[in-house]
Amino acid sequence: ARAVGLRAHGRPRAMENGAGGATVDKTRQVLDALRALHSHDEEVASNIAKESQAREQALQRAAEAEAQLKAEIDDHNARKAELERARALADQLPVLTRQIEERETECEGLRQEILELKAQEVDARKEVEDLSDSHMKAKTQLDAALEAQERYRSEYQLTRSALESARKEIIKQQESMIRYKELMMDRDVELEMIAKELTSSSGLLAKVHKKVQQ
């Protein structure tokens, strides 16, 4: 636009060429400056990336060192606790020794008791065997008694059935006798009435016969 303006005012063409060359130089200088700035930015970015990576590696090493330190502290505390327990056990050692001696004395007494209990076990086992023999004999006797009881129950059922049948038969006979007696009583009454009627008829016949003879 500047060159057009100069041509519009009628300036010489050589001046236009000089001005254009200056502009190109300035543009190149700007481009070179931009390239240098871009190269510097890339270098700075690369340095920042390297520093960041170095920082991360340092942090990672610090974390690993902290973890290792913590593990060593925990191991130290564990060993310290074991040492304290060992010291406590060492302090309790006389007491434990005395308790062991007391337990040994008690164990000796227990051995004697065990021997006595074994002897009692032998006696009890013999008694159990005797009781088992008695139980077998009693079971045999009980089985025989149950068998006899079953036979008696069967005979009792048969006898009871026979008695029930006989009782029913006696009741029937008694009922028949009662009916027979009632029939005999009715017949006696009828015979008595007939006899009375015959007596009356005989008296009447006698009167008739007497009148006939007269």
PDB file of N, CA, C and O in Angstrom, residues 92-157:
ATOM      1  N   GLN A  92       9.902 -63.555  83.913  1.00  0.00           N
ATOM      2  CA  GLN A  92       8.958 -64.567  84.401  1.00  0.00           C
ATOM      3  C   GLN A  92       9.585 -65.956  84.509  1.00  0.00           C
ATOM      4  O   GLN A  92       8.931 -66.889  84.973  1.00  0.00           O
ATOM      5  N   LEU A  93      10.830 -66.102  84.060  1.00  0.00           N
ATOM      6  CA  LEU A  93      11.455 -67.420  84.045  1.00  0.00           C
ATOM      7  C   LEU A  93      11.496 -68.083  85.421  1.00  0.00           C
ATOM      8  O   LEU A  93      11.169 -69.274  85.543  1.00  0.00           O
ATOM      9  N   PRO A  94      11.863 -67.380  86.495  1.00  0.00           N
ATOM     10  CA  PRO A  94      11.848 -68.042  87.813  1.00  0.00           C
ATOM     11  C   PRO A  94      10.445 -68.517  88.197  1.00  0.00           C
ATOM     12  O   PRO A  94      10.279 -69.619  88.734  1.00  0.00           O
ATOM     13  N   VAL A  95       9.473 -67.675  87.907  1.00  0.00           N
ATOM     14  CA  VAL A  95       8.092 -68.071  88.223  1.00  0.00           C
ATOM     15  C   VAL A  95       7.689 -69.304  87.421  1.00  0.00           C
ATOM     16  O   VAL A  95       7.086 -70.248  87.938  1.00  0.00           O
ATOM     17  N   LEU A  96       8.053 -69.288  86.125  1.00  0.00           N
ATOM     18  CA  LEU A  96       7.723 -70.434  85.277  1.00  0.00           C
ATOM     19  C   LEU A  96       8.437 -71.699  85.747  1.00  0.00           C
ATOM     20  O   LEU A  96       7.861 -72.797  85.739  1.00  0.00           O
ATOM     21  N   THR A  97       9.697 -71.527  86.187  1.00  0.00           N
ATOM     22  CA  THR A  97      10.439 -72.685  86.694  1.00  0.00           C
ATOM     23  C   THR A  97       9.751 -73.265  87.928  1.00  0.00           C
ATOM     24  O   THR A  97       9.592 -74.498  88.063  1.00  0.00           O
ATOM     25  N   ARG A  98       9.328 -72.378  88.834  1.00  0.00           N
ATOM     26  CA  ARG A  98       8.621 -72.845  90.022  1.00  0.00           C
ATOM     27  C   ARG A  98       7.302 -73.532  89.659  1.00  0.00           C
ATOM     28  O   ARG A  98       6.951 -74.576  90.213  1.00  0.00           O
ATOM     29  N   GLN A  99       6.591 -72.933  88.700  1.00  0.00           N
ATOM     30  CA  GLN A  99       5.337 -73.550  88.262  1.00  0.00           C
ATOM     31  C   GLN A  99       5.570 -74.919  87.630  1.00  0.00           C
ATOM     32  O   GLN A  99       4.787 -75.849  87.831  1.00  0.00           O
ATOM     33  N   ILE A 100       6.666 -75.037  86.865  1.00  0.00           N
ATOM     34  CA  ILE A 100       6.980 -76.330  86.250  1.00  0.00           C
ATOM     35  C   ILE A 100       7.255 -77.375  87.323  1.00  0.00           C
ATOM     36  O   ILE A 100       6.800 -78.530  87.245  1.00  0.00           O
ATOM     37  N   GLU A 101       8.021 -76.969  88.351  1.00  0.00           N
ATOM     38  CA  GLU A 101       8.299 -77.907  89.446  1.00  0.00           C
ATOM     39  C   GLU A 101       7.004 -78.320  90.146  1.00  0.00           C
ATOM     40  O   GLU A 101       6.800 -79.506  90.478  1.00  0.00           O
ATOM     41  N   GLU A 102       6.114 -77.336  90.371  1.00  0.00           N
ATOM     42  CA  GLU A 102       4.837 -77.662  90.994  1.00  0.00           C
ATOM     43  C   GLU A 102       4.026 -78.610  90.111  1.00  0.00           C
ATOM     44  O   GLU A 102       3.397 -79.549  90.598  1.00  0.00           O
ATOM     45  N   ARG A 103       4.055 -78.342  88.776  1.00  0.00           N
ATOM     46  CA  ARG A 103       3.317 -79.208  87.853  1.00  0.00           C
ATOM     47  C   ARG A 103       3.896 -80.619  87.856  1.00  0.00           C
ATOM     48  O   ARG A 103       3.162 -81.605  87.771  1.00  0.00           O
ATOM     49  N   GLU A 104       5.245 -80.711  87.951  1.00  0.00           N
ATOM     50  CA  GLU A 104       5.861 -82.043  87.997  1.00  0.00           C
ATOM     51  C   GLU A 104       5.424 -82.791  89.245  1.00  0.00           C
ATOM     52  O   GLU A 104       5.145 -83.990  89.190  1.00  0.00           O
ATOM     53  N   THR A 105       5.349 -82.064  90.363  1.00  0.00           N
ATOM     54  CA  THR A 105       4.867 -82.700  91.593  1.00  0.00           C
ATOM     55  C   THR A 105       3.411 -83.153  91.424  1.00  0.00           C
ATOM     56  O   THR A 105       3.038 -84.268  91.814  1.00  0.00           O
ATOM     57  N   GLU A 106       2.605 -82.265  90.829  1.00  0.00           N
ATOM     58  CA  GLU A 106       1.218 -82.636  90.582  1.00  0.00           C
ATOM     59  C   GLU A 106       1.127 -83.815  89.618  1.00  0.00           C
ATOM     60  O   GLU A 106       0.289 -84.709  89.798  1.00  0.00           O
ATOM     61  N   CYS A 107       1.998 -83.838  88.610  1.00  0.00           N
ATOM     62  CA  CYS A 107       1.991 -84.947  87.653  1.00  0.00           C
ATOM     63  C   CYS A 107       2.328 -86.270  88.343  1.00  0.00           C
ATOM     64  O   CYS A 107       1.765 -87.322  88.006  1.00  0.00           O
ATOM     65  N   GLU A 108       3.261 -86.210  89.292  1.00  0.00           N
ATOM     66  CA  GLU A 108       3.590 -87.430  90.035  1.00  0.00           C
ATOM     67  C   GLU A 108       2.364 -87.926  90.798  1.00  0.00           C
ATOM     68  O   GLU A 108       2.057 -89.128  90.818  1.00  0.00           O
ATOM     69  N   GLY A 109       1.664 -86.963  91.434  1.00  0.00           N
ATOM     70  CA  GLY A 109       0.428 -87.357  92.120  1.00  0.00           C
ATOM     71  C   GLY A 109      -0.601 -87.905  91.148  1.00  0.00           C
ATOM     72  O   GLY A 109      -1.319 -88.869  91.431  1.00  0.00           O
ATOM     73  N   LEU A 110      -0.659 -87.273  89.963  1.00  0.00           N
ATOM     74  CA  LEU A 110      -1.599 -87.759  88.958  1.00  0.00           C
ATOM     75  C   LEU A 110      -1.240 -89.157  88.473  1.00  0.00           C
ATOM     76  O   LEU A 110      -2.111 -89.974  88.177  1.00  0.00           O
ATOM     77  N   ARG A 111       0.062 -89.442  88.370  1.00  0.00           N
ATOM     78  CA  ARG A 111       0.479 -90.792  87.967  1.00  0.00           C
ATOM     79  C   ARG A 111      -0.031 -91.827  88.963  1.00  0.00           C
ATOM     80  O   ARG A 111      -0.528 -92.901  88.573  1.00  0.00           O
ATOM     81  N   GLN A 112       0.107 -91.494  90.255  1.00  0.00           N
ATOM     82  CA  GLN A 112      -0.398 -92.420  91.270  1.00  0.00           C
ATOM     83  C   GLN A 112      -1.914 -92.593  91.144  1.00  0.00           C
ATOM     84  O   GLN A 112      -2.441 -93.711  91.230  1.00  0.00           O
ATOM     85  N   GLU A 113      -2.591 -91.462  90.936  1.00  0.00           N
ATOM     86  CA  GLU A 113      -4.041 -91.552  90.764  1.00  0.00           C
ATOM     87  C   GLU A 113      -4.404 -92.367  89.529  1.00  0.00           C
ATOM     88  O   GLU A 113      -5.373 -93.135  89.530  1.00  0.00           O
ATOM     89  N   ILE A 114      -3.608 -92.200  88.451  1.00  0.00           N
ATOM     90  CA  ILE A 114      -3.882 -92.951  87.227  1.00  0.00           C
ATOM     91  C   ILE A 114      -3.711 -94.450  87.471  1.00  0.00           C
ATOM     92  O   ILE A 114      -4.511 -95.272  87.000  1.00  0.00           O
ATOM     93  N   LEU A 115      -2.651 -94.804  88.223  1.00  0.00           N
ATOM     94  CA  LEU A 115      -2.460 -96.223  88.539  1.00  0.00           C
ATOM     95  C   LEU A 115      -3.639 -96.764  89.343  1.00  0.00           C
ATOM     96  O   LEU A 115      -4.140 -97.868  89.086  1.00  0.00           O
ATOM     97  N   GLU A 116      -4.088 -95.962  90.329  1.00  0.00           N
ATOM     98  CA  GLU A 116      -5.246 -96.394  91.122  1.00  0.00           C
ATOM     99  C   GLU A 116      -6.493 -96.508  90.246  1.00  0.00           C
ATOM    100  O   GLU A 116      -7.275 -97.454  90.370  1.00  0.00           O
ATOM    101  N   LEU A 117      -6.658 -95.528  89.360  1.00  0.00           N
ATOM    102  CA  LEU A 117      -7.829 -95.567  88.471  1.00  0.00           C
ATOM    103  C   LEU A 117      -7.770 -96.761  87.527  1.00  0.00           C
ATOM    104  O   LEU A 117      -8.803 -97.366  87.208  1.00  0.00           O
ATOM    105  N   LYS A 118      -6.561 -97.113  87.062  1.00  0.00           N
ATOM    106  CA  LYS A 118      -6.443 -98.289  86.208  1.00  0.00           C
ATOM    107  C   LYS A 118      -6.832 -99.553  86.956  1.00  0.00           C
ATOM    108  O   LYS A 118      -7.507-100.437  86.409  1.00  0.00           O
ATOM    109  N   ALA A 119      -6.380 -99.642  88.238  1.00  0.00           N
ATOM    110  CA  ALA A 119      -6.780-100.795  89.039  1.00  0.00           C
ATOM    111  C   ALA A 119      -8.299-100.827  89.224  1.00  0.00           C
ATOM    112  O   ALA A 119      -8.934-101.889  89.102  1.00  0.00           O
ATOM    113  N   GLN A 120      -8.880 -99.650  89.480  1.00  0.00           N
ATOM    114  CA  GLN A 120     -10.338 -99.579  89.601  1.00  0.00           C
ATOM    115  C   GLN A 120     -11.015 -99.930  88.274  1.00  0.00           C
ATOM    116  O   GLN A 120     -12.078-100.549  88.250  1.00  0.00           O
ATOM    117  N   GLU A 121     -10.357 -99.546  87.179  1.00  0.00           N
ATOM    118  CA  GLU A 121     -10.924 -99.871  85.865  1.00  0.00           C
ATOM    119  C   GLU A 121     -10.964-101.378  85.655  1.00  0.00           C
ATOM    120  O   GLU A 121     -11.944-101.926  85.126  1.00  0.00           O
ATOM    121  N   VAL A 122      -9.881-102.072  86.093  1.00  0.00           N
ATOM    122  CA  VAL A 122      -9.863-103.531  85.956  1.00  0.00           C
ATOM    123  C   VAL A 122     -10.990-104.143  86.770  1.00  0.00           C
ATOM    124  O   VAL A 122     -11.728-105.027  86.284  1.00  0.00           O
ATOM    125  N   ASP A 123     -11.149-103.661  88.004  1.00  0.00           N
ATOM    126  CA  ASP A 123     -12.238-104.182  88.839  1.00  0.00           C
ATOM    127  C   ASP A 123     -13.597-103.871  88.227  1.00  0.00           C
ATOM    128  O   ASP A 123     -14.501-104.735  88.206  1.00  0.00           O
ATOM    129  N   ALA A 124     -13.739-102.620  87.730  1.00  0.00           N
ATOM    130  CA  ALA A 124     -15.025-102.239  87.151  1.00  0.00           C
ATOM    131  C   ALA A 124     -15.315-103.058  85.891  1.00  0.00           C
ATOM    132  O   ALA A 124     -16.458-103.452  85.637  1.00  0.00           O
ATOM    133  N   ARG A 125     -14.250-103.321  85.097  1.00  0.00           N
ATOM    134  CA  ARG A 125     -14.468-104.113  83.881  1.00  0.00           C
ATOM    135  C   ARG A 125     -14.922-105.518  84.242  1.00  0.00           C
ATOM    136  O   ARG A 125     -15.819-106.077  83.595  1.00  0.00           O
ATOM    137  N   LYS A 126     -14.295-106.115  85.285  1.00  0.00           N
ATOM    138  CA  LYS A 126     -14.718-107.452  85.727  1.00  0.00           C
ATOM    139  C   LYS A 126     -16.156-107.420  86.226  1.00  0.00           C
ATOM    140  O   LYS A 126     -16.967-108.319  85.924  1.00  0.00           O
ATOM    141  N   GLU A 127     -16.474-106.348  86.962  1.00  0.00           N
ATOM    142  CA  GLU A 127     -17.848-106.225  87.451  1.00  0.00           C
ATOM    143  C   GLU A 127     -18.831-106.074  86.287  1.00  0.00           C
ATOM    144  O   GLU A 127     -19.923-106.646  86.294  1.00  0.00           O
ATOM    145  N   VAL A 128     -18.415-105.301  85.261  1.00  0.00           N
ATOM    146  CA  VAL A 128     -19.270-105.133  84.084  1.00  0.00           C
ATOM    147  C   VAL A 128     -19.474-106.459  83.370  1.00  0.00           C
ATOM    148  O   VAL A 128     -20.577-106.780  82.910  1.00  0.00           O
ATOM    149  N   GLU A 129     -18.392-107.249  83.278  1.00  0.00           N
ATOM    150  CA  GLU A 129     -18.523-108.555  82.643  1.00  0.00           C
ATOM    151  C   GLU A 129     -19.483-109.436  83.426  1.00  0.00           C
ATOM    152  O   GLU A 129     -20.321-110.148  82.833  1.00  0.00           O
ATOM    153  N   ASP A 130     -19.348-109.395  84.782  1.00  0.00           N
ATOM    154  CA  ASP A 130     -20.278-110.179  85.607  1.00  0.00           C
ATOM    155  C   ASP A 130     -21.710-109.695  85.408  1.00  0.00           C
ATOM    156  O   ASP A 130     -22.654-110.500  85.279  1.00  0.00           O
ATOM    157  N   LEU A 131     -21.862-108.355  85.385  1.00  0.00           N
ATOM    158  CA  LEU A 131     -23.204-107.811  85.167  1.00  0.00           C
ATOM    159  C   LEU A 131     -23.737-108.178  83.790  1.00  0.00           C
ATOM    160  O   LEU A 131     -24.936-108.425  83.617  1.00  0.00           O
ATOM    161  N   SER A 132     -22.829-108.231  82.806  1.00  0.00           N
ATOM    162  CA  SER A 132     -23.263-108.606  81.456  1.00  0.00           C
ATOM    163  C   SER A 132     -23.755-110.046  81.436  1.00  0.00           C
ATOM    164  O   SER A 132     -24.784-110.355  80.816  1.00  0.00           O
ATOM    165  N   ASP A 133     -23.022-110.948  82.153  1.00  0.00           N
ATOM    166  CA  ASP A 133     -23.472-112.340  82.230  1.00  0.00           C
ATOM    167  C   ASP A 133     -24.823-112.420  82.930  1.00  0.00           C
ATOM    168  O   ASP A 133     -25.740-113.139  82.474  1.00  0.00           O
ATOM    169  N   SER A 134     -24.949-111.660  84.043  1.00  0.00           N
ATOM    170  CA  SER A 134     -26.231-111.663  84.756  1.00  0.00           C
ATOM    171  C   SER A 134     -27.340-111.104  83.868  1.00  0.00           C
ATOM    172  O   SER A 134     -28.471-111.599  83.868  1.00  0.00           O
ATOM    173  N   HIS A 135     -26.972-110.061  83.094  1.00  0.00           N
ATOM    174  CA  HIS A 135     -27.969-109.472  82.189  1.00  0.00           C
ATOM    175  C   HIS A 135     -28.412-110.471  81.135  1.00  0.00           C
ATOM    176  O   HIS A 135     -29.611-110.558  80.815  1.00  0.00           O
ATOM    177  N   MET A 136     -27.466-111.233  80.596  1.00  0.00           N
ATOM    178  CA  MET A 136     -27.822-112.236  79.593  1.00  0.00           C
ATOM    179  C   MET A 136     -28.731-113.303  80.189  1.00  0.00           C
ATOM    180  O   MET A 136     -29.732-113.712  79.571  1.00  0.00           O
ATOM    181  N   LYS A 137     -28.392-113.723  81.417  1.00  0.00           N
ATOM    182  CA  LYS A 137     -29.256-114.718  82.072  1.00  0.00           C
ATOM    183  C   LYS A 137     -30.647-114.141  82.337  1.00  0.00           C
ATOM    184  O   LYS A 137     -31.666-114.793  82.095  1.00  0.00           O
ATOM    185  N   ALA A 138     -30.648-112.897  82.848  1.00  0.00           N
ATOM    186  CA  ALA A 138     -31.947-112.268  83.116  1.00  0.00           C
ATOM    187  C   ALA A 138     -32.728-112.079  81.825  1.00  0.00           C
ATOM    188  O   ALA A 138     -33.959-112.254  81.801  1.00  0.00           O
ATOM    189  N   LYS A 139     -32.035-111.744  80.730  1.00  0.00           N
ATOM    190  CA  LYS A 139     -32.713-111.569  79.451  1.00  0.00           C
ATOM    191  C   LYS A 139     -33.304-112.889  78.976  1.00  0.00           C
ATOM    192  O   LYS A 139     -34.429-112.940  78.454  1.00  0.00           O
ATOM    193  N   THR A 140     -32.527-113.978  79.171  1.00  0.00           N
ATOM    194  CA  THR A 140     -33.047-115.291  78.774  1.00  0.00           C
ATOM    195  C   THR A 140     -34.298-115.632  79.580  1.00  0.00           C
ATOM    196  O   THR A 140     -35.311-116.101  79.042  1.00  0.00           O
ATOM    197  N   GLN A 141     -34.215-115.375  80.909  1.00  0.00           N
ATOM    198  CA  GLN A 141     -35.378-115.640  81.756  1.00  0.00           C
ATOM    199  C   GLN A 141     -36.557-114.750  81.370  1.00  0.00           C
ATOM    200  O   GLN A 141     -37.714-115.187  81.351  1.00  0.00           O
ATOM    201  N   LEU A 142     -36.245-113.490  81.046  1.00  0.00           N
ATOM    202  CA  LEU A 142     -37.311-112.576  80.660  1.00  0.00           C
ATOM    203  C   LEU A 142     -37.956-113.014  79.350  1.00  0.00           C
ATOM    204  O   LEU A 142     -39.190-112.960  79.206  1.00  0.00           O
ATOM    205  N   ASP A 143     -37.121-113.446  78.391  1.00  0.00           N
ATOM    206  CA  ASP A 143     -37.683-113.932  77.124  1.00  0.00           C
ATOM    207  C   ASP A 143     -38.595-115.129  77.366  1.00  0.00           C
ATOM    208  O   ASP A 143     -39.680-115.227  76.771  1.00  0.00           O
ATOM    209  N   ALA A 144     -38.143-116.059  78.265  1.00  0.00           N
ATOM    210  CA  ALA A 144     -38.982-117.217  78.576  1.00  0.00           C
ATOM    211  C   ALA A 144     -40.277-116.780  79.248  1.00  0.00           C
ATOM    212  O   ALA A 144     -41.367-117.290  78.945  1.00  0.00           O
ATOM    213  N   ALA A 145     -40.174-115.796  80.172  1.00  0.00           N
ATOM    214  CA  ALA A 145     -41.370-115.315  80.858  1.00  0.00           C
ATOM    215  C   ALA A 145     -42.320-114.626  79.873  1.00  0.00           C
ATOM    216  O   ALA A 145     -43.537-114.804  79.942  1.00  0.00           O
ATOM    217  N   LEU A 146     -41.746-113.847  78.950  1.00  0.00           N
ATOM    218  CA  LEU A 146     -42.587-113.184  77.947  1.00  0.00           C
ATOM    219  C   LEU A 146     -43.270-114.197  77.035  1.00  0.00           C
ATOM    220  O   LEU A 146     -44.443-114.044  76.669  1.00  0.00           O
ATOM    221  N   GLU A 147     -42.531-115.259  76.698  1.00  0.00           N
ATOM    222  CA  GLU A 147     -43.128-116.304  75.867  1.00  0.00           C
ATOM    223  C   GLU A 147     -44.266-116.999  76.607  1.00  0.00           C
ATOM    224  O   GLU A 147     -45.341-117.242  76.045  1.00  0.00           O
ATOM    225  N   ALA A 148     -44.013-117.313  77.925  1.00  0.00           N
ATOM    226  CA  ALA A 148     -45.071-117.936  78.728  1.00  0.00           C
ATOM    227  C   ALA A 148     -46.256-116.991  78.877  1.00  0.00           C
ATOM    228  O   ALA A 148     -47.424-117.416  78.829  1.00  0.00           O
ATOM    229  N   GLN A 149     -45.944-115.693  79.054  1.00  0.00           N
ATOM    230  CA  GLN A 149     -47.021-114.717  79.168  1.00  0.00           C
ATOM    231  C   GLN A 149     -47.836-114.641  77.884  1.00  0.00           C
ATOM    232  O   GLN A 149     -49.063-114.521  77.921  1.00  0.00           O
ATOM    233  N   GLU A 150     -47.148-114.738  76.743  1.00  0.00           N
ATOM    234  CA  GLU A 150     -47.863-114.711  75.466  1.00  0.00           C
ATOM    235  C   GLU A 150     -48.764-115.944  75.322  1.00  0.00           C
ATOM    236  O   GLU A 150     -49.909-115.830  74.856  1.00  0.00           O
ATOM    237  N   ARG A 151     -48.233-117.094  75.754  1.00  0.00           N
ATOM    238  CA  ARG A 151     -49.073-118.302  75.708  1.00  0.00           C
ATOM    239  C   ARG A 151     -50.270-118.148  76.646  1.00  0.00           C
ATOM    240  O   ARG A 151     -51.402-118.511  76.291  1.00  0.00           O
ATOM    241  N   TYR A 152     -50.011-117.614  77.837  1.00  0.00           N
ATOM    242  CA  TYR A 152     -51.110-117.418  78.776  1.00  0.00           C
ATOM    243  C   TYR A 152     -52.138-116.437  78.216  1.00  0.00           C
ATOM    244  O   TYR A 152     -53.345-116.643  78.351  1.00  0.00           O
ATOM    245  N   ARG A 153     -51.636-115.372  77.547  1.00  0.00           N
ATOM    246  CA  ARG A 153     -52.555-114.402  76.963  1.00  0.00           C
ATOM    247  C   ARG A 153     -53.425-115.059  75.877  1.00  0.00           C
ATOM    248  O   ARG A 153     -54.630-114.815  75.805  1.00  0.00           O
ATOM    249  N   SER A 154     -52.778-115.918  75.064  1.00  0.00           N
ATOM    250  CA  SER A 154     -53.552-116.598  74.027  1.00  0.00           C
ATOM    251  C   SER A 154     -54.605-117.520  74.645  1.00  0.00           C
ATOM    252  O   SER A 154     -55.778-117.524  74.234  1.00  0.00           O
ATOM    253  N   GLU A 155     -54.163-118.275  75.661  1.00  0.00           N
ATOM    254  CA  GLU A 155     -55.121-119.163  76.336  1.00  0.00           C
ATOM    255  C   GLU A 155     -56.215-118.363  77.025  1.00  0.00           C
ATOM    256  O   GLU A 155     -57.392-118.756  77.025  1.00  0.00           O
ATOM    257  N   TYR A 156     -55.825-117.229  77.598  1.00  0.00           N
ATOM    258  CA  TYR A 156     -56.821-116.397  78.271  1.00  0.00           C
ATOM    259  C   TYR A 156     -57.839-115.859  77.269  1.00  0.00           C
ATOM    260  O   TYR A 156     -59.046-115.842  77.556  1.00  0.00           O
ATOM    261  N   GLN A 157     -57.361-115.461  76.107  1.00  0.00           N
ATOM    262  CA  GLN A 157     -58.290-114.974  75.087  1.00  0.00           C
ATOM    263  C   GLN A 157     -59.248-116.067  74.653  1.00  0.00           C
ATOM    264  O   GLN A 157     -60.459-115.833  74.495  1.00  0.00           O
TER     265      GLN A 157
END
